[in-house]
N, C-alpha and C. Protein backbone atom coordinates (compact mmCIF):
# COMPACT_ATOMS: atom_id res chain seq x y z
N ASP A 1 173.52 258.57 -21.88
CA ASP A 1 173.04 257.71 -22.94
C ASP A 1 174.17 256.74 -23.29
N LEU A 2 173.98 255.48 -22.97
CA LEU A 2 175.03 254.49 -23.20
C LEU A 2 175.40 254.37 -24.68
N ASN A 3 174.49 254.71 -25.57
CA ASN A 3 174.80 254.64 -27.00
C ASN A 3 175.71 255.77 -27.46
N ARG A 4 176.12 256.63 -26.56
CA ARG A 4 177.06 257.71 -26.91
C ARG A 4 178.25 257.72 -25.94
N ASN A 5 178.45 256.62 -25.19
CA ASN A 5 179.44 256.60 -24.13
C ASN A 5 180.70 255.82 -24.49
N PHE A 6 180.79 255.29 -25.70
CA PHE A 6 181.96 254.51 -26.12
C PHE A 6 183.11 255.42 -26.53
N ASN A 7 184.31 254.91 -26.39
CA ASN A 7 185.52 255.69 -26.70
C ASN A 7 185.81 255.62 -28.20
N ALA A 8 184.97 256.29 -28.96
CA ALA A 8 185.12 256.34 -30.42
C ALA A 8 184.44 257.62 -30.91
N ASN A 9 185.25 258.62 -31.19
CA ASN A 9 184.73 259.94 -31.58
C ASN A 9 183.81 260.51 -30.50
N TRP A 10 184.03 260.07 -29.27
CA TRP A 10 183.22 260.52 -28.14
C TRP A 10 183.24 262.03 -27.99
N GLN A 11 184.38 262.64 -28.27
CA GLN A 11 184.54 264.08 -28.07
C GLN A 11 183.73 264.91 -29.06
N ILE A 12 183.24 264.30 -30.13
CA ILE A 12 182.43 265.02 -31.11
C ILE A 12 181.00 265.12 -30.59
N GLU A 13 180.52 266.32 -30.40
CA GLU A 13 179.17 266.52 -29.91
C GLU A 13 178.16 266.03 -30.95
N ASP A 14 177.25 265.20 -30.50
CA ASP A 14 176.20 264.69 -31.37
C ASP A 14 174.93 265.50 -31.09
N LYS A 15 174.21 265.85 -32.15
CA LYS A 15 173.00 266.65 -31.97
C LYS A 15 171.77 265.94 -32.54
N SER A 16 171.74 264.62 -32.39
CA SER A 16 170.57 263.85 -32.81
C SER A 16 169.36 264.30 -32.02
N TYR A 17 168.21 264.23 -32.63
CA TYR A 17 166.94 264.62 -32.01
C TYR A 17 166.95 266.08 -31.55
N ASN A 18 167.82 266.89 -32.14
CA ASN A 18 167.99 268.29 -31.75
C ASN A 18 168.38 268.44 -30.28
N LEU A 19 169.10 267.47 -29.77
CA LEU A 19 169.59 267.48 -28.40
C LEU A 19 171.11 267.39 -28.42
N SER A 20 171.75 267.93 -27.43
CA SER A 20 173.21 267.90 -27.36
C SER A 20 173.70 266.77 -26.48
N SER A 21 174.60 265.95 -27.02
CA SER A 21 175.17 264.87 -26.22
C SER A 21 176.14 265.41 -25.16
N ALA A 22 176.52 266.68 -25.28
CA ALA A 22 177.43 267.30 -24.32
C ALA A 22 176.69 267.93 -23.13
N ASP A 23 175.38 268.02 -23.20
CA ASP A 23 174.59 268.65 -22.15
C ASP A 23 174.14 267.60 -21.14
N TYR A 24 174.60 267.72 -19.90
CA TYR A 24 174.29 266.71 -18.88
C TYR A 24 172.79 266.62 -18.57
N ARG A 25 172.01 267.62 -18.97
CA ARG A 25 170.56 267.60 -18.73
C ARG A 25 169.82 266.89 -19.86
N SER A 26 170.50 266.55 -20.92
CA SER A 26 169.88 265.96 -22.10
C SER A 26 169.74 264.44 -21.95
N PRO A 27 168.65 263.87 -22.47
CA PRO A 27 168.54 262.40 -22.46
C PRO A 27 169.57 261.72 -23.37
N THR A 28 170.26 262.50 -24.21
CA THR A 28 171.31 261.94 -25.07
C THR A 28 172.71 262.25 -24.52
N TYR A 29 172.80 262.63 -23.26
CA TYR A 29 174.09 262.96 -22.64
C TYR A 29 175.04 261.78 -22.74
N ARG A 30 176.24 262.04 -23.23
CA ARG A 30 177.23 261.00 -23.50
C ARG A 30 178.01 260.55 -22.28
N GLY A 31 177.89 261.26 -21.18
CA GLY A 31 178.63 260.92 -19.96
C GLY A 31 179.80 261.86 -19.76
N LYS A 32 180.37 261.80 -18.55
CA LYS A 32 181.45 262.75 -18.21
C LYS A 32 182.75 262.44 -18.93
N ASN A 33 182.93 261.19 -19.35
CA ASN A 33 184.08 260.81 -20.18
C ASN A 33 183.76 259.48 -20.87
N PRO A 34 184.55 259.10 -21.87
CA PRO A 34 184.28 257.85 -22.58
C PRO A 34 184.36 256.65 -21.63
N GLU A 35 183.44 255.74 -21.81
CA GLU A 35 183.39 254.51 -21.01
C GLU A 35 183.29 254.81 -19.52
N SER A 36 182.58 255.88 -19.17
CA SER A 36 182.40 256.24 -17.77
C SER A 36 181.38 255.35 -17.07
N GLU A 37 180.58 254.62 -17.83
CA GLU A 37 179.51 253.82 -17.26
C GLU A 37 179.89 252.34 -17.20
N PRO A 38 179.52 251.64 -16.12
CA PRO A 38 179.88 250.23 -15.98
C PRO A 38 179.30 249.36 -17.10
N GLU A 39 178.11 249.71 -17.61
CA GLU A 39 177.52 248.92 -18.69
C GLU A 39 178.36 249.02 -19.96
N THR A 40 178.86 250.21 -20.24
CA THR A 40 179.73 250.39 -21.41
C THR A 40 181.01 249.60 -21.24
N LYS A 41 181.61 249.68 -20.06
CA LYS A 41 182.84 248.92 -19.78
C LYS A 41 182.61 247.42 -19.96
N ALA A 42 181.46 246.94 -19.52
CA ALA A 42 181.16 245.51 -19.66
C ALA A 42 181.08 245.11 -21.13
N VAL A 43 180.43 245.95 -21.95
CA VAL A 43 180.34 245.65 -23.38
C VAL A 43 181.72 245.68 -24.03
N VAL A 44 182.52 246.66 -23.69
CA VAL A 44 183.89 246.78 -24.24
C VAL A 44 184.70 245.55 -23.86
N ASN A 45 184.64 245.14 -22.59
CA ASN A 45 185.38 243.95 -22.15
C ASN A 45 184.92 242.70 -22.89
N PHE A 46 183.61 242.58 -23.07
CA PHE A 46 183.05 241.43 -23.79
C PHE A 46 183.55 241.40 -25.23
N ILE A 47 183.50 242.54 -25.91
CA ILE A 47 183.96 242.60 -27.30
C ILE A 47 185.45 242.28 -27.39
N ASN A 48 186.25 242.81 -26.49
CA ASN A 48 187.68 242.52 -26.50
C ASN A 48 187.97 241.04 -26.25
N GLU A 49 187.17 240.42 -25.41
CA GLU A 49 187.36 239.00 -25.09
C GLU A 49 186.89 238.09 -26.21
N VAL A 50 185.73 238.39 -26.79
CA VAL A 50 185.11 237.50 -27.78
C VAL A 50 185.60 237.76 -29.20
N ASP A 51 185.94 238.99 -29.52
CA ASP A 51 186.35 239.38 -30.88
C ASP A 51 185.33 238.92 -31.92
N PRO A 52 184.10 239.48 -31.85
CA PRO A 52 183.03 239.04 -32.75
C PRO A 52 183.30 239.40 -34.21
N LYS A 53 182.63 238.71 -35.11
CA LYS A 53 182.75 238.98 -36.54
C LYS A 53 181.83 240.12 -36.98
N VAL A 54 180.71 240.29 -36.27
CA VAL A 54 179.74 241.34 -36.54
C VAL A 54 178.95 241.60 -35.26
N ILE A 55 178.47 242.83 -35.10
CA ILE A 55 177.72 243.19 -33.90
C ILE A 55 176.41 243.87 -34.31
N PHE A 56 175.33 243.44 -33.67
CA PHE A 56 174.03 244.06 -33.86
C PHE A 56 173.57 244.58 -32.51
N SER A 57 173.26 245.85 -32.44
CA SER A 57 172.80 246.49 -31.22
C SER A 57 171.34 246.89 -31.42
N TYR A 58 170.45 246.16 -30.77
CA TYR A 58 169.02 246.36 -30.95
C TYR A 58 168.53 247.42 -29.98
N HIS A 59 167.98 248.50 -30.52
CA HIS A 59 167.39 249.49 -29.62
C HIS A 59 166.42 250.39 -30.37
N CYS A 60 165.46 250.75 -29.63
CA CYS A 60 164.42 251.67 -30.07
C CYS A 60 163.51 251.83 -28.87
N LEU A 61 162.60 252.73 -28.94
CA LEU A 61 161.65 252.87 -27.83
C LEU A 61 160.92 251.56 -27.62
N SER A 62 160.69 251.21 -26.41
CA SER A 62 160.03 249.96 -26.01
C SER A 62 160.83 248.72 -26.42
N SER A 63 162.09 248.90 -26.75
CA SER A 63 162.97 247.79 -27.12
C SER A 63 162.49 247.00 -28.34
N VAL A 64 161.76 247.65 -29.22
CA VAL A 64 161.31 247.01 -30.45
C VAL A 64 162.06 247.67 -31.60
N SER A 65 162.76 246.88 -32.37
CA SER A 65 163.46 247.41 -33.54
C SER A 65 163.10 246.57 -34.75
N ALA A 66 163.47 247.06 -35.90
CA ALA A 66 163.18 246.34 -37.14
C ALA A 66 164.47 246.19 -37.94
N ASP A 67 164.41 246.44 -39.23
CA ASP A 67 165.56 246.19 -40.10
C ASP A 67 166.18 247.48 -40.63
N GLU A 68 166.16 248.52 -39.83
CA GLU A 68 166.84 249.78 -40.17
C GLU A 68 168.22 249.71 -39.51
N LEU A 69 169.25 249.39 -40.30
CA LEU A 69 170.60 249.22 -39.77
C LEU A 69 171.39 250.51 -39.94
N LEU A 70 171.94 251.01 -38.84
CA LEU A 70 172.77 252.21 -38.85
C LEU A 70 174.22 251.79 -38.68
N SER A 71 175.08 252.30 -39.52
CA SER A 71 176.50 251.99 -39.47
C SER A 71 177.26 253.17 -38.86
N ALA A 72 178.56 253.02 -38.69
CA ALA A 72 179.39 254.07 -38.10
C ALA A 72 179.55 255.25 -39.06
N LYS A 73 179.34 256.47 -38.55
CA LYS A 73 179.51 257.68 -39.36
C LYS A 73 180.91 257.78 -39.94
N SER A 74 181.90 257.44 -39.14
CA SER A 74 183.29 257.59 -39.59
C SER A 74 183.65 256.59 -40.69
N ALA A 75 182.78 255.62 -40.97
CA ALA A 75 183.05 254.62 -42.02
C ALA A 75 182.50 255.03 -43.38
N LYS A 76 181.81 256.16 -43.46
CA LYS A 76 181.15 256.57 -44.70
C LYS A 76 182.04 256.49 -45.94
N ASN A 77 183.30 256.87 -45.80
CA ASN A 77 184.21 256.90 -46.95
C ASN A 77 185.13 255.70 -47.04
N ASP A 78 184.90 254.70 -46.20
CA ASP A 78 185.68 253.46 -46.23
C ASP A 78 184.97 252.49 -47.16
N THR A 79 185.40 252.45 -48.41
CA THR A 79 184.70 251.70 -49.45
C THR A 79 184.54 250.22 -49.10
N LEU A 80 185.60 249.57 -48.68
CA LEU A 80 185.51 248.14 -48.37
C LEU A 80 184.58 247.86 -47.19
N TYR A 81 184.72 248.66 -46.15
CA TYR A 81 183.87 248.49 -44.97
C TYR A 81 182.41 248.70 -45.34
N MET A 82 182.13 249.72 -46.12
CA MET A 82 180.75 250.00 -46.51
C MET A 82 180.20 248.92 -47.45
N MET A 83 181.06 248.36 -48.30
CA MET A 83 180.60 247.25 -49.15
C MET A 83 180.16 246.07 -48.29
N LEU A 84 180.99 245.71 -47.30
CA LEU A 84 180.64 244.61 -46.40
C LEU A 84 179.39 244.97 -45.59
N SER A 85 179.32 246.19 -45.09
CA SER A 85 178.16 246.63 -44.32
C SER A 85 176.88 246.54 -45.15
N ASN A 86 176.96 246.93 -46.40
CA ASN A 86 175.78 246.87 -47.26
C ASN A 86 175.36 245.43 -47.56
N ILE A 87 176.33 244.53 -47.70
CA ILE A 87 176.00 243.11 -47.89
C ILE A 87 175.28 242.58 -46.66
N ILE A 88 175.83 242.88 -45.48
CA ILE A 88 175.22 242.43 -44.23
C ILE A 88 173.82 243.02 -44.08
N ALA A 89 173.67 244.31 -44.37
CA ALA A 89 172.37 244.96 -44.27
C ALA A 89 171.34 244.32 -45.20
N GLU A 90 171.77 243.98 -46.40
CA GLU A 90 170.86 243.35 -47.35
C GLU A 90 170.41 241.97 -46.87
N ILE A 91 171.36 241.16 -46.42
CA ILE A 91 171.02 239.82 -45.92
C ILE A 91 170.09 239.94 -44.72
N TYR A 92 170.43 240.84 -43.81
CA TYR A 92 169.63 241.00 -42.60
C TYR A 92 168.22 241.46 -42.94
N SER A 93 168.12 242.50 -43.75
CA SER A 93 166.81 243.05 -44.10
C SER A 93 165.96 242.01 -44.83
N ASP A 94 166.54 241.32 -45.80
CA ASP A 94 165.77 240.29 -46.52
C ASP A 94 165.29 239.21 -45.57
N GLY A 95 166.16 238.76 -44.67
CA GLY A 95 165.77 237.73 -43.71
C GLY A 95 164.66 238.19 -42.79
N TYR A 96 164.77 239.42 -42.32
CA TYR A 96 163.76 239.99 -41.43
C TYR A 96 162.41 240.06 -42.15
N ARG A 97 162.42 240.66 -43.31
CA ARG A 97 161.17 240.89 -44.04
C ARG A 97 160.55 239.59 -44.54
N GLU A 98 161.38 238.63 -44.88
CA GLU A 98 160.86 237.32 -45.28
C GLU A 98 160.06 236.70 -44.13
N ALA A 99 160.57 236.80 -42.92
CA ALA A 99 159.93 236.19 -41.76
C ALA A 99 158.64 236.88 -41.35
N VAL A 100 158.53 238.17 -41.62
CA VAL A 100 157.33 238.92 -41.19
C VAL A 100 156.40 239.23 -42.37
N ASN A 101 156.72 238.67 -43.52
CA ASN A 101 155.89 238.84 -44.73
C ASN A 101 155.73 240.29 -45.15
N TYR A 102 156.84 241.02 -45.18
CA TYR A 102 156.85 242.39 -45.67
C TYR A 102 157.59 242.42 -47.00
N PRO A 103 157.23 243.33 -47.90
CA PRO A 103 157.96 243.43 -49.17
C PRO A 103 159.44 243.75 -48.92
N LEU A 104 160.29 243.16 -49.74
CA LEU A 104 161.73 243.42 -49.62
C LEU A 104 162.01 244.87 -50.01
N LYS A 105 163.03 245.43 -49.35
CA LYS A 105 163.44 246.80 -49.70
C LYS A 105 164.07 246.78 -51.08
N GLU A 106 163.82 247.81 -51.87
CA GLU A 106 164.47 247.92 -53.18
C GLU A 106 165.92 248.34 -53.00
N ASP A 107 166.15 249.39 -52.24
CA ASP A 107 167.51 249.87 -51.99
C ASP A 107 167.87 249.53 -50.55
N LYS A 108 168.79 248.60 -50.40
CA LYS A 108 169.13 248.11 -49.07
C LYS A 108 170.42 248.69 -48.53
N SER A 109 170.99 249.66 -49.23
CA SER A 109 172.27 250.22 -48.79
C SER A 109 172.08 251.05 -47.52
N ILE A 110 173.14 251.16 -46.76
CA ILE A 110 173.14 251.93 -45.52
C ILE A 110 172.96 253.40 -45.85
N LYS A 111 171.96 254.01 -45.25
CA LYS A 111 171.71 255.43 -45.45
C LYS A 111 171.78 256.22 -44.15
N SER A 112 171.70 255.51 -43.04
CA SER A 112 171.70 256.16 -41.73
C SER A 112 172.96 255.77 -40.98
N PHE A 113 173.43 256.70 -40.18
CA PHE A 113 174.67 256.48 -39.46
C PHE A 113 174.50 256.79 -37.99
N SER A 114 175.14 255.99 -37.17
CA SER A 114 175.01 256.12 -35.72
C SER A 114 175.76 257.33 -35.19
N SER A 115 175.45 257.68 -33.98
CA SER A 115 176.01 258.87 -33.35
C SER A 115 177.47 258.67 -32.94
N SER A 116 178.15 259.79 -32.72
CA SER A 116 179.51 259.72 -32.19
C SER A 116 179.46 259.09 -30.81
N GLY A 117 180.48 258.32 -30.48
CA GLY A 117 180.51 257.63 -29.21
C GLY A 117 179.66 256.37 -29.15
N SER A 118 179.13 255.94 -30.31
CA SER A 118 178.23 254.78 -30.34
C SER A 118 179.01 253.46 -30.44
N LEU A 119 178.31 252.38 -30.21
CA LEU A 119 178.89 251.05 -30.35
C LEU A 119 179.38 250.80 -31.79
N PRO A 120 178.60 251.16 -32.84
CA PRO A 120 179.15 250.98 -34.19
C PRO A 120 180.45 251.76 -34.44
N GLU A 121 180.56 252.96 -33.88
CA GLU A 121 181.80 253.73 -34.01
C GLU A 121 182.96 253.00 -33.33
N PHE A 122 182.71 252.51 -32.13
CA PHE A 122 183.73 251.78 -31.37
C PHE A 122 184.17 250.52 -32.13
N ALA A 123 183.20 249.76 -32.63
CA ALA A 123 183.50 248.53 -33.35
C ALA A 123 184.24 248.82 -34.66
N TYR A 124 183.85 249.87 -35.35
CA TYR A 124 184.52 250.23 -36.60
C TYR A 124 186.01 250.48 -36.36
N ALA A 125 186.34 251.14 -35.28
CA ALA A 125 187.75 251.40 -34.95
C ALA A 125 188.51 250.10 -34.75
N LYS A 126 187.81 249.03 -34.42
CA LYS A 126 188.42 247.71 -34.23
C LYS A 126 188.30 246.85 -35.49
N GLY A 127 187.69 247.39 -36.54
CA GLY A 127 187.54 246.65 -37.80
C GLY A 127 186.38 245.67 -37.80
N ILE A 128 185.42 245.84 -36.89
CA ILE A 128 184.28 244.93 -36.79
C ILE A 128 183.04 245.63 -37.35
N PRO A 129 182.37 245.03 -38.34
CA PRO A 129 181.11 245.61 -38.79
C PRO A 129 180.10 245.60 -37.65
N ALA A 130 179.48 246.73 -37.40
CA ALA A 130 178.52 246.82 -36.30
C ALA A 130 177.39 247.75 -36.70
N PHE A 131 176.22 247.47 -36.13
CA PHE A 131 175.02 248.20 -36.53
C PHE A 131 174.13 248.46 -35.33
N ASP A 132 173.60 249.66 -35.27
CA ASP A 132 172.47 249.94 -34.40
C ASP A 132 171.24 249.59 -35.21
N LEU A 133 170.32 248.85 -34.64
CA LEU A 133 169.08 248.52 -35.33
C LEU A 133 167.95 249.34 -34.74
N GLU A 134 167.25 250.01 -35.62
CA GLU A 134 166.14 250.88 -35.23
C GLU A 134 164.88 250.41 -35.95
N ILE A 135 163.81 251.04 -35.64
CA ILE A 135 162.56 250.79 -36.34
C ILE A 135 162.55 251.72 -37.56
N CYS A 136 161.82 251.36 -38.59
CA CYS A 136 161.76 252.25 -39.76
C CYS A 136 160.31 252.55 -40.12
N LEU A 137 160.15 253.49 -40.99
CA LEU A 137 158.81 253.98 -41.34
C LEU A 137 157.93 252.91 -41.98
N ASP A 138 158.54 251.86 -42.53
CA ASP A 138 157.76 250.80 -43.17
C ASP A 138 156.82 250.10 -42.19
N TYR A 139 157.17 250.12 -40.93
CA TYR A 139 156.41 249.41 -39.90
C TYR A 139 155.64 250.44 -39.08
N GLU A 140 154.65 251.05 -39.70
CA GLU A 140 153.95 252.18 -39.08
C GLU A 140 153.31 251.81 -37.74
N ASP A 141 152.67 250.64 -37.66
CA ASP A 141 152.03 250.25 -36.41
C ASP A 141 153.06 250.08 -35.29
N MET A 142 154.17 249.40 -35.60
CA MET A 142 155.23 249.23 -34.60
C MET A 142 155.80 250.58 -34.20
N LEU A 143 156.02 251.43 -35.16
CA LEU A 143 156.58 252.75 -34.88
C LEU A 143 155.66 253.55 -33.95
N ASN A 144 154.37 253.53 -34.25
CA ASN A 144 153.42 254.25 -33.39
C ASN A 144 153.36 253.65 -31.99
N ARG A 145 153.43 252.33 -31.89
CA ARG A 145 153.43 251.69 -30.57
C ARG A 145 154.68 252.07 -29.78
N CYS A 146 155.81 252.14 -30.47
CA CYS A 146 157.05 252.54 -29.79
C CYS A 146 156.96 253.98 -29.31
N ARG A 147 156.46 254.85 -30.16
CA ARG A 147 156.38 256.27 -29.81
C ARG A 147 155.46 256.53 -28.63
N THR A 148 154.45 255.68 -28.47
CA THR A 148 153.49 255.89 -27.39
C THR A 148 153.68 254.90 -26.24
N ASP A 149 154.74 254.09 -26.32
CA ASP A 149 155.05 253.09 -25.29
C ASP A 149 153.86 252.18 -25.03
N THR A 150 153.26 251.69 -26.12
CA THR A 150 152.13 250.76 -26.01
C THR A 150 152.44 249.45 -26.72
N THR A 151 153.67 249.01 -26.61
CA THR A 151 154.08 247.76 -27.23
C THR A 151 153.28 246.60 -26.65
N THR A 152 152.91 245.68 -27.54
CA THR A 152 152.15 244.50 -27.13
C THR A 152 153.02 243.25 -27.27
N VAL A 153 152.55 242.17 -26.70
CA VAL A 153 153.24 240.89 -26.85
C VAL A 153 153.31 240.54 -28.34
N GLU A 154 152.26 240.81 -29.06
CA GLU A 154 152.24 240.50 -30.50
C GLU A 154 153.29 241.31 -31.25
N THR A 155 153.47 242.56 -30.88
CA THR A 155 154.49 243.40 -31.52
C THR A 155 155.88 242.83 -31.24
N LEU A 156 156.12 242.44 -30.00
CA LEU A 156 157.42 241.85 -29.65
C LEU A 156 157.65 240.54 -30.39
N GLU A 157 156.62 239.71 -30.49
CA GLU A 157 156.74 238.44 -31.22
C GLU A 157 157.02 238.67 -32.69
N PHE A 158 156.37 239.66 -33.27
CA PHE A 158 156.58 240.02 -34.67
C PHE A 158 158.05 240.38 -34.89
N ALA A 159 158.58 241.29 -34.06
CA ALA A 159 159.98 241.72 -34.20
C ALA A 159 160.93 240.58 -33.94
N THR A 160 160.66 239.77 -32.94
CA THR A 160 161.53 238.64 -32.61
C THR A 160 161.59 237.65 -33.76
N ARG A 161 160.46 237.36 -34.38
CA ARG A 161 160.43 236.45 -35.54
C ARG A 161 161.31 236.99 -36.66
N GLY A 162 161.22 238.28 -36.92
CA GLY A 162 162.04 238.88 -37.97
C GLY A 162 163.52 238.82 -37.65
N HIS A 163 163.89 239.19 -36.41
CA HIS A 163 165.31 239.18 -36.04
C HIS A 163 165.88 237.78 -36.02
N LYS A 164 165.12 236.82 -35.55
CA LYS A 164 165.61 235.43 -35.51
C LYS A 164 165.95 234.96 -36.92
N ASN A 165 165.05 235.17 -37.86
CA ASN A 165 165.31 234.74 -39.23
C ASN A 165 166.49 235.50 -39.84
N ALA A 166 166.57 236.79 -39.56
CA ALA A 166 167.68 237.60 -40.08
C ALA A 166 169.02 237.08 -39.54
N LEU A 167 169.07 236.76 -38.26
CA LEU A 167 170.32 236.26 -37.68
C LEU A 167 170.70 234.89 -38.24
N ILE A 168 169.71 234.06 -38.48
CA ILE A 168 169.99 232.77 -39.12
C ILE A 168 170.62 232.98 -40.49
N LYS A 169 170.08 233.91 -41.27
CA LYS A 169 170.63 234.21 -42.60
C LYS A 169 172.05 234.75 -42.50
N ILE A 170 172.33 235.59 -41.50
CA ILE A 170 173.68 236.11 -41.30
C ILE A 170 174.63 234.97 -40.94
N LEU A 171 174.22 234.09 -40.04
CA LEU A 171 175.05 232.94 -39.64
C LEU A 171 175.34 232.05 -40.83
N GLU A 172 174.33 231.82 -41.65
CA GLU A 172 174.54 231.01 -42.86
C GLU A 172 175.55 231.67 -43.79
N TYR A 173 175.44 232.98 -43.94
CA TYR A 173 176.37 233.70 -44.80
C TYR A 173 177.81 233.60 -44.29
N PHE A 174 177.99 233.83 -43.00
CA PHE A 174 179.35 233.81 -42.44
C PHE A 174 179.92 232.41 -42.29
N SER A 175 179.08 231.38 -42.35
CA SER A 175 179.58 230.02 -42.24
C SER A 175 180.07 229.46 -43.56
N LYS A 176 179.84 230.19 -44.65
CA LYS A 176 180.27 229.72 -45.98
C LYS A 176 181.76 229.89 -46.16
């Protein structure tokens, strides 16, 4: 699982989905060592070369995600990092929901945290706010389509419209 293959708390076994990231038979297997996969190495090289201000990693079943932003577990007690992460999450969520005509979230603070060895963990170690984006329960139809791998063009267009607007709002925020 490339989302558990980064050199950031990689050695900590993750048990998301009641599966072990240390078990080579598991779909959440983290790999034989950190950055053992060429795709992970490519992302690491890209981040080191570009030095981004923020990273969004879109993933969910059928490649459809919404505005559920997961931050690095190891950042939970880093007050400044979490303040910035919560600001970014709020801007992103508002932008996404505005574009898809969904009610704004009342509490936009980060409540979910990514697995050990994840891209957000790796980025946090470098001081870069980073998020895994997942689907959330608010989007029941999208969630059901993802779970059954029946994503439609309309579902993809819906998610794309939300992410595009959210990214525009983030760019506007960081350009100030």
